Tab-separated table of C-alpha atoms in Angstrom:
chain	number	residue	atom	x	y	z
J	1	UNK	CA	95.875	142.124	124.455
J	2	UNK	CA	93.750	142.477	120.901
J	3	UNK	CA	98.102	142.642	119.437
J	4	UNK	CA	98.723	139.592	121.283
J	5	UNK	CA	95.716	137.859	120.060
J	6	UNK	CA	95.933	138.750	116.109
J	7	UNK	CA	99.599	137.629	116.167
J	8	UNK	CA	98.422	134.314	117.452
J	9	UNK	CA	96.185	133.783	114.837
J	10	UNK	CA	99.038	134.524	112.248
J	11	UNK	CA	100.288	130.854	112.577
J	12	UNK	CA	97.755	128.215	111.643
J	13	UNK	CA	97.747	124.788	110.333
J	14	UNK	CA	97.609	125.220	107.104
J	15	UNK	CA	100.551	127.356	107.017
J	16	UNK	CA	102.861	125.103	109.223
J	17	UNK	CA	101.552	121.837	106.619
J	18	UNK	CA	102.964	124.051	104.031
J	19	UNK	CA	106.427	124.351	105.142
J	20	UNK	CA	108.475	121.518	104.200
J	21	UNK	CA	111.697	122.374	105.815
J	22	UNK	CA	112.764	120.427	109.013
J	23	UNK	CA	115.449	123.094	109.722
J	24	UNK	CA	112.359	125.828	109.671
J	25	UNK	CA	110.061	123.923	111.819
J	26	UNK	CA	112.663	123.135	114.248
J	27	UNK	CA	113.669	127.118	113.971
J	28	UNK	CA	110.016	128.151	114.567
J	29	UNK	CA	109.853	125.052	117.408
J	30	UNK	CA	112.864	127.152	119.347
J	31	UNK	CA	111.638	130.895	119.137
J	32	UNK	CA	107.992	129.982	119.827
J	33	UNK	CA	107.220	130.470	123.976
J	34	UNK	CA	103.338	130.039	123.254
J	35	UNK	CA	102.122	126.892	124.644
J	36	UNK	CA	99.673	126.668	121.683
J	37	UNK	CA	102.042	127.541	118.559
J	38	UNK	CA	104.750	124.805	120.048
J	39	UNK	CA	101.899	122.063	120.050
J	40	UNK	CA	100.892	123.471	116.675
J	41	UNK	CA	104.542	123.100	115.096
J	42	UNK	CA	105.430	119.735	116.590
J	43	UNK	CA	102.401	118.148	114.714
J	44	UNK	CA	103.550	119.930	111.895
J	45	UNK	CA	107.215	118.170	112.449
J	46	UNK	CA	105.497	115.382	112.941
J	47	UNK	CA	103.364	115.066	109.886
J	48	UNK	CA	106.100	116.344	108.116
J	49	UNK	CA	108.416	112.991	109.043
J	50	UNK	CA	105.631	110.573	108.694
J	51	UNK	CA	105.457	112.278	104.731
J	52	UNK	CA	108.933	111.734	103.940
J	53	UNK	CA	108.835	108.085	105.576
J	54	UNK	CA	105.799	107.540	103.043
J	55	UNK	CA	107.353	108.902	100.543
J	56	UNK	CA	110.518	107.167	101.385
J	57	UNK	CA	108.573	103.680	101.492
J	58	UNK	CA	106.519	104.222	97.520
J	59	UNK	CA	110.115	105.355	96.420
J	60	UNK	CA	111.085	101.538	97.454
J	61	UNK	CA	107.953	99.545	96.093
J	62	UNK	CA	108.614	101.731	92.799
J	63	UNK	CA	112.211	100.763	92.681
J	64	UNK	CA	111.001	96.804	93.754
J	65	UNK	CA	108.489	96.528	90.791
J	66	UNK	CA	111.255	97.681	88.388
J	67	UNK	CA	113.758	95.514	89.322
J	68	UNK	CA	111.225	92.909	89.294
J	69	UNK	CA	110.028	94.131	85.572
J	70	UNK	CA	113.645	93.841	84.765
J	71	UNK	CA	113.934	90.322	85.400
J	72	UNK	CA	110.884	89.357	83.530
J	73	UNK	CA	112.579	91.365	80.681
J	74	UNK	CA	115.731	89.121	80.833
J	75	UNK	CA	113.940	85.892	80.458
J	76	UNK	CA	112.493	84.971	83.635
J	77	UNK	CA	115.544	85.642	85.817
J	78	UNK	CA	113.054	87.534	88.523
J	79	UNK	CA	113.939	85.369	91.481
J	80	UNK	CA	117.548	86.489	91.362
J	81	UNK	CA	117.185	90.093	90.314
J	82	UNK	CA	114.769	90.646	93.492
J	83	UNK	CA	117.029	89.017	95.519
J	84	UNK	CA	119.358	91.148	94.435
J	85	UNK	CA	117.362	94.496	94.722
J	86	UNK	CA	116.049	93.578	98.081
J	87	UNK	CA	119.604	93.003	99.656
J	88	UNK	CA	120.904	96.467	98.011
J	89	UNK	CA	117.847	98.426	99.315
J	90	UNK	CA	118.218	96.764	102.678
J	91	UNK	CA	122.128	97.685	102.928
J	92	UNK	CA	121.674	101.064	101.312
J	93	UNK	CA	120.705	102.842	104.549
J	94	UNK	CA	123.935	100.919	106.223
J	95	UNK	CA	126.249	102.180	103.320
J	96	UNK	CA	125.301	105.834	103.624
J	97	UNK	CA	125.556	105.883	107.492
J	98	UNK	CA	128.402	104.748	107.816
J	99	UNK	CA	130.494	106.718	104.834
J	100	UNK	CA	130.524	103.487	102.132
J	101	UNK	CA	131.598	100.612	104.749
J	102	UNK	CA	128.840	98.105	105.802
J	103	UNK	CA	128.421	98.945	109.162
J	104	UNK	CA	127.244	95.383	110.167
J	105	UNK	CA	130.763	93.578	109.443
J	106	UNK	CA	133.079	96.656	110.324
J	107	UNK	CA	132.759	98.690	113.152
J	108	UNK	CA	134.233	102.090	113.600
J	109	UNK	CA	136.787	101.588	115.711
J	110	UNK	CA	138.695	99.454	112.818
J	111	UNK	CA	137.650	101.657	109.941
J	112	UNK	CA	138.736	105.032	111.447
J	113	UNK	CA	142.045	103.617	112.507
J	114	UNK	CA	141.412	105.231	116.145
J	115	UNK	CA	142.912	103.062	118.989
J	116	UNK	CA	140.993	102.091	121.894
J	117	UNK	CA	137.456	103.766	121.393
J	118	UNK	CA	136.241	101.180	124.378
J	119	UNK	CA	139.037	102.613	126.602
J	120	UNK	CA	138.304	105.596	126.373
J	121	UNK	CA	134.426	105.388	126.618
J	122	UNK	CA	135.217	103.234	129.981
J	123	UNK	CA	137.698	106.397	130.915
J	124	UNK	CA	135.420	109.198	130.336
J	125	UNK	CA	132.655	107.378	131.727
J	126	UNK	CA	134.606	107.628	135.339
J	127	UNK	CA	133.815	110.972	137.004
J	128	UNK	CA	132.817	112.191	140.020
J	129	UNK	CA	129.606	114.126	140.596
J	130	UNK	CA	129.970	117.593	141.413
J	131	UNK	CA	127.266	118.567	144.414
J	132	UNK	CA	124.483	119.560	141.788
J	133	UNK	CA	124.652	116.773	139.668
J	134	UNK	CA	121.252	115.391	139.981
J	135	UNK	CA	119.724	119.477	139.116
J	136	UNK	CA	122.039	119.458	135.783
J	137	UNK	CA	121.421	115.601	135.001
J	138	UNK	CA	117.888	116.278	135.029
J	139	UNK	CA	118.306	119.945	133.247
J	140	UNK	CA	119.928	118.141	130.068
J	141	UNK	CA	117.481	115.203	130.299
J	142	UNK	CA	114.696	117.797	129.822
J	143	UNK	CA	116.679	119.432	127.255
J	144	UNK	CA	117.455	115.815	124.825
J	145	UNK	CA	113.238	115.482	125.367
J	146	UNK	CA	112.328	118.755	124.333
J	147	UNK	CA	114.626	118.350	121.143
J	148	UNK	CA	113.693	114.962	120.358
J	149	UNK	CA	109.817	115.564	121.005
J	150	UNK	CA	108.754	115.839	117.270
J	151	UNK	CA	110.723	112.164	116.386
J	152	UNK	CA	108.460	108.916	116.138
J	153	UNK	CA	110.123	105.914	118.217
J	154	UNK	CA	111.924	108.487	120.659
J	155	UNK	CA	110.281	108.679	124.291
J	156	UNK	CA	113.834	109.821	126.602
J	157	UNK	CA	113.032	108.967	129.815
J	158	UNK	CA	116.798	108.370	131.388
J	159	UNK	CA	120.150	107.861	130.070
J	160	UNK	CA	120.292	104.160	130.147
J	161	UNK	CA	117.358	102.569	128.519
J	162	UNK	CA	116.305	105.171	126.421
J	163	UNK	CA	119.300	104.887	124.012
J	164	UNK	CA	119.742	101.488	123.932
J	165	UNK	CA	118.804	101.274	119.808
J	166	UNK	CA	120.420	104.106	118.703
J	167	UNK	CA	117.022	105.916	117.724
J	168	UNK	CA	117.523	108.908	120.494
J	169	UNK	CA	121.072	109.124	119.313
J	170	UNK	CA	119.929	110.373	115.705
J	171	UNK	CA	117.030	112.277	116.607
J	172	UNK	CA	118.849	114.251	118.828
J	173	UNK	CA	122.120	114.431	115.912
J	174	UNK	CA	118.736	115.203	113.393
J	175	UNK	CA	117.436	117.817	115.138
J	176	UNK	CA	120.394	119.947	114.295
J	177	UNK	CA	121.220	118.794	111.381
J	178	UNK	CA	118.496	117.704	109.460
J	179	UNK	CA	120.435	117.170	106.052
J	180	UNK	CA	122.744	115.155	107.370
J	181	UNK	CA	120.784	111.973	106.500
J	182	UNK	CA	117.260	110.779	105.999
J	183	UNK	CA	115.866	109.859	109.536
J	184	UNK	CA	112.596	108.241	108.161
J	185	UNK	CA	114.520	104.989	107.209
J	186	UNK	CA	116.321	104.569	110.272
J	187	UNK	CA	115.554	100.806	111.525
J	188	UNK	CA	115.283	100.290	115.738
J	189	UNK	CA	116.558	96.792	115.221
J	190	UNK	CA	119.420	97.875	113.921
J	191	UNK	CA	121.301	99.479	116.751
J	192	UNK	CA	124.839	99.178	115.732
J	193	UNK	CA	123.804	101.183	112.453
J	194	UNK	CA	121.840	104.032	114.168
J	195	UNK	CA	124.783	104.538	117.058
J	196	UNK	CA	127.511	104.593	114.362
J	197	UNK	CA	125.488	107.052	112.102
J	198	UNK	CA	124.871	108.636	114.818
J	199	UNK	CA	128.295	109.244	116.030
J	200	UNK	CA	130.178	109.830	113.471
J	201	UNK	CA	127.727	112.627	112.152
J	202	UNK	CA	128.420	114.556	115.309
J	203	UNK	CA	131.768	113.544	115.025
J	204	UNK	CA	131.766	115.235	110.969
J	205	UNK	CA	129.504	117.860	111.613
J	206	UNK	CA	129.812	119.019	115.483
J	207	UNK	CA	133.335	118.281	116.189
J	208	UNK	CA	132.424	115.956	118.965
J	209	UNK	CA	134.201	113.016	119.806
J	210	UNK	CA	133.313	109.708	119.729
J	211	UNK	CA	133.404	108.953	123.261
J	212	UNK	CA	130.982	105.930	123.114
J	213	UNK	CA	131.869	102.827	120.801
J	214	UNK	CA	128.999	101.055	118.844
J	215	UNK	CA	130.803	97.259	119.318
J	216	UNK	CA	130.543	97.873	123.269
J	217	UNK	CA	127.024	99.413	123.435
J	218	UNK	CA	125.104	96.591	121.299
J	219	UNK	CA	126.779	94.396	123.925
J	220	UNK	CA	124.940	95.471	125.887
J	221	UNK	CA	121.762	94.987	127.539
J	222	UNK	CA	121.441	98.573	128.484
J	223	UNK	CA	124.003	101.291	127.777
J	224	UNK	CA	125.943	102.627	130.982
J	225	UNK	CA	124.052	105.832	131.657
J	226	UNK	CA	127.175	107.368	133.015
J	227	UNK	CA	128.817	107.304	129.645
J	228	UNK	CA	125.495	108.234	127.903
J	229	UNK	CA	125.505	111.402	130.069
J	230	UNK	CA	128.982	112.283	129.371
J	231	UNK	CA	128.535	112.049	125.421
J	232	UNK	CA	125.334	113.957	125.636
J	233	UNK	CA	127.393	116.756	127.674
J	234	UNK	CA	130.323	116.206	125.766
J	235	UNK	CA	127.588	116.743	122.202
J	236	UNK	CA	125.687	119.756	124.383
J	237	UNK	CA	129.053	121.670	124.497
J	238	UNK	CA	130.020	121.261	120.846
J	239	UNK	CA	126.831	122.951	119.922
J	240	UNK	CA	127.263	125.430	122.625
J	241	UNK	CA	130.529	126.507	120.690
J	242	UNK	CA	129.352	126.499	117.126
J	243	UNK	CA	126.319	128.979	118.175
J	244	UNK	CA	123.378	126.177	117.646
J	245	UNK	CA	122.783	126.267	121.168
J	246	UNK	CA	122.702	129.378	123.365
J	247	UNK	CA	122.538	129.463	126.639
J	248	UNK	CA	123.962	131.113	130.000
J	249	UNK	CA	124.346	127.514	131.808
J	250	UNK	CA	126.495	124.552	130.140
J	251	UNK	CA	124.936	121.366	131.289
């Protein structure tokens, strides 16, 4: 018992706010089975975001007062160089999600050249429910939650609703690979952004294909659960292969 309790005490605040490492955190998140040390690292993922979205935000009002300072250098041109500066910074997060195309005017199914995207969504989206469906539905809805736990704007509570801006999408893509891109400047109301980036990260990264289609989801008013379930399987077993998940079950 007195083992038990010192190696508690080896993990405290301080030490979590001094790790600055997503990948760490979320390593530490998966090993640690006491109640106690999981709460503890969480807030520590959490602070840890909110930092880099601060940080994130000065970067911007740094880079806004130059741009202004440069227009009062050229001779009072400042209305036009931070118009200009304010529609870069607003389309930078769109360039790098969606490898150098704006993602607003061209959506992936013309810039990858793959035919059909919507077809196949609607095909793989057809299945029938093996007798425990419900037990491994609710085993991988537990599962996106538990990952996704640390993210502000993510609360997963179904396949439909949950995802319907894109935000669970790239938390969950985030969580294993945190380098991929910089989730603090992710925008909820832009949902065609956050499911493309989203997508074609796992796509890049995981191998997994991209079953859903960004076009046919902002469409609509709530994504078909059915098809959100099969990508999440479809992601779940790509990670299952490359060793980031391990488990005896395959939801």
């Amino acid at each position: 018992m007195e083992s038990k309790n010192e190696g508690s005490t080896l993990l405290t605040s301080e030490k979590l706010a001094s790790i600055e490492d997503e990948d760490v955190l979320n390593k530490m998140l998966d090993s640690a089975a006491d109640f106690e040390e999981r709460r503890m690292i969480r807030a520590a993922l959490r602070d840890l975001l909110k930092k880099k979205r601060e940080k994130r935000e000065q970067e911007r009002g740094v880079r806004h007062q130059d741009l202004k300072q440069q227009g009062l250098n050229r001779g009072g041109t400042t209305g036009g160089a931070v118009s200009v500066g304010r529609a870069s910074m607003n389309q930078q997060p769109s360039v790098n999600k969606s490898a150098g195309q704006p993602s607003s005017s061209t959506p992936i199914s013309k810039t990858t050249g793959r035919a059909g995207p919507a077809a196949v969504s609607a095909q793989k989206c057809s299945f029938a429910e093996p007798p425990n469906a419900k037990n491994v539905k609710q085993m991988l809805l537990d599962w996106c939650r538990a990952k996704t736990e640390p993210y502000e704007g993510v609360d997963i509570q179904n396949f439909s609703s949950s995802w319907k801006d894109g935000i669970a999408f790239c938390a969950l893509v985030h969580r294993f690979y945190p380098d991929a891109f910089e989730y603090s400047t992710l925008n909820p109301y832009k949902p065609r952004d956050n499911f493309q980036l989203a997508f074609s990260t796992a796509e890049r990264l995981a191998g997994c294909p991209p079953l859903l289609d960004a076009e046919d989801l902002v469409r609509m008013k709530e994504p078909d659960w059915k098809c959100v379930y099969t990508y999440i399987q479809e992601f779940y077993r790509c990670l299952v292969e490359k060793g980031l998940v391990k488990t005896k079950k395959r939801p």
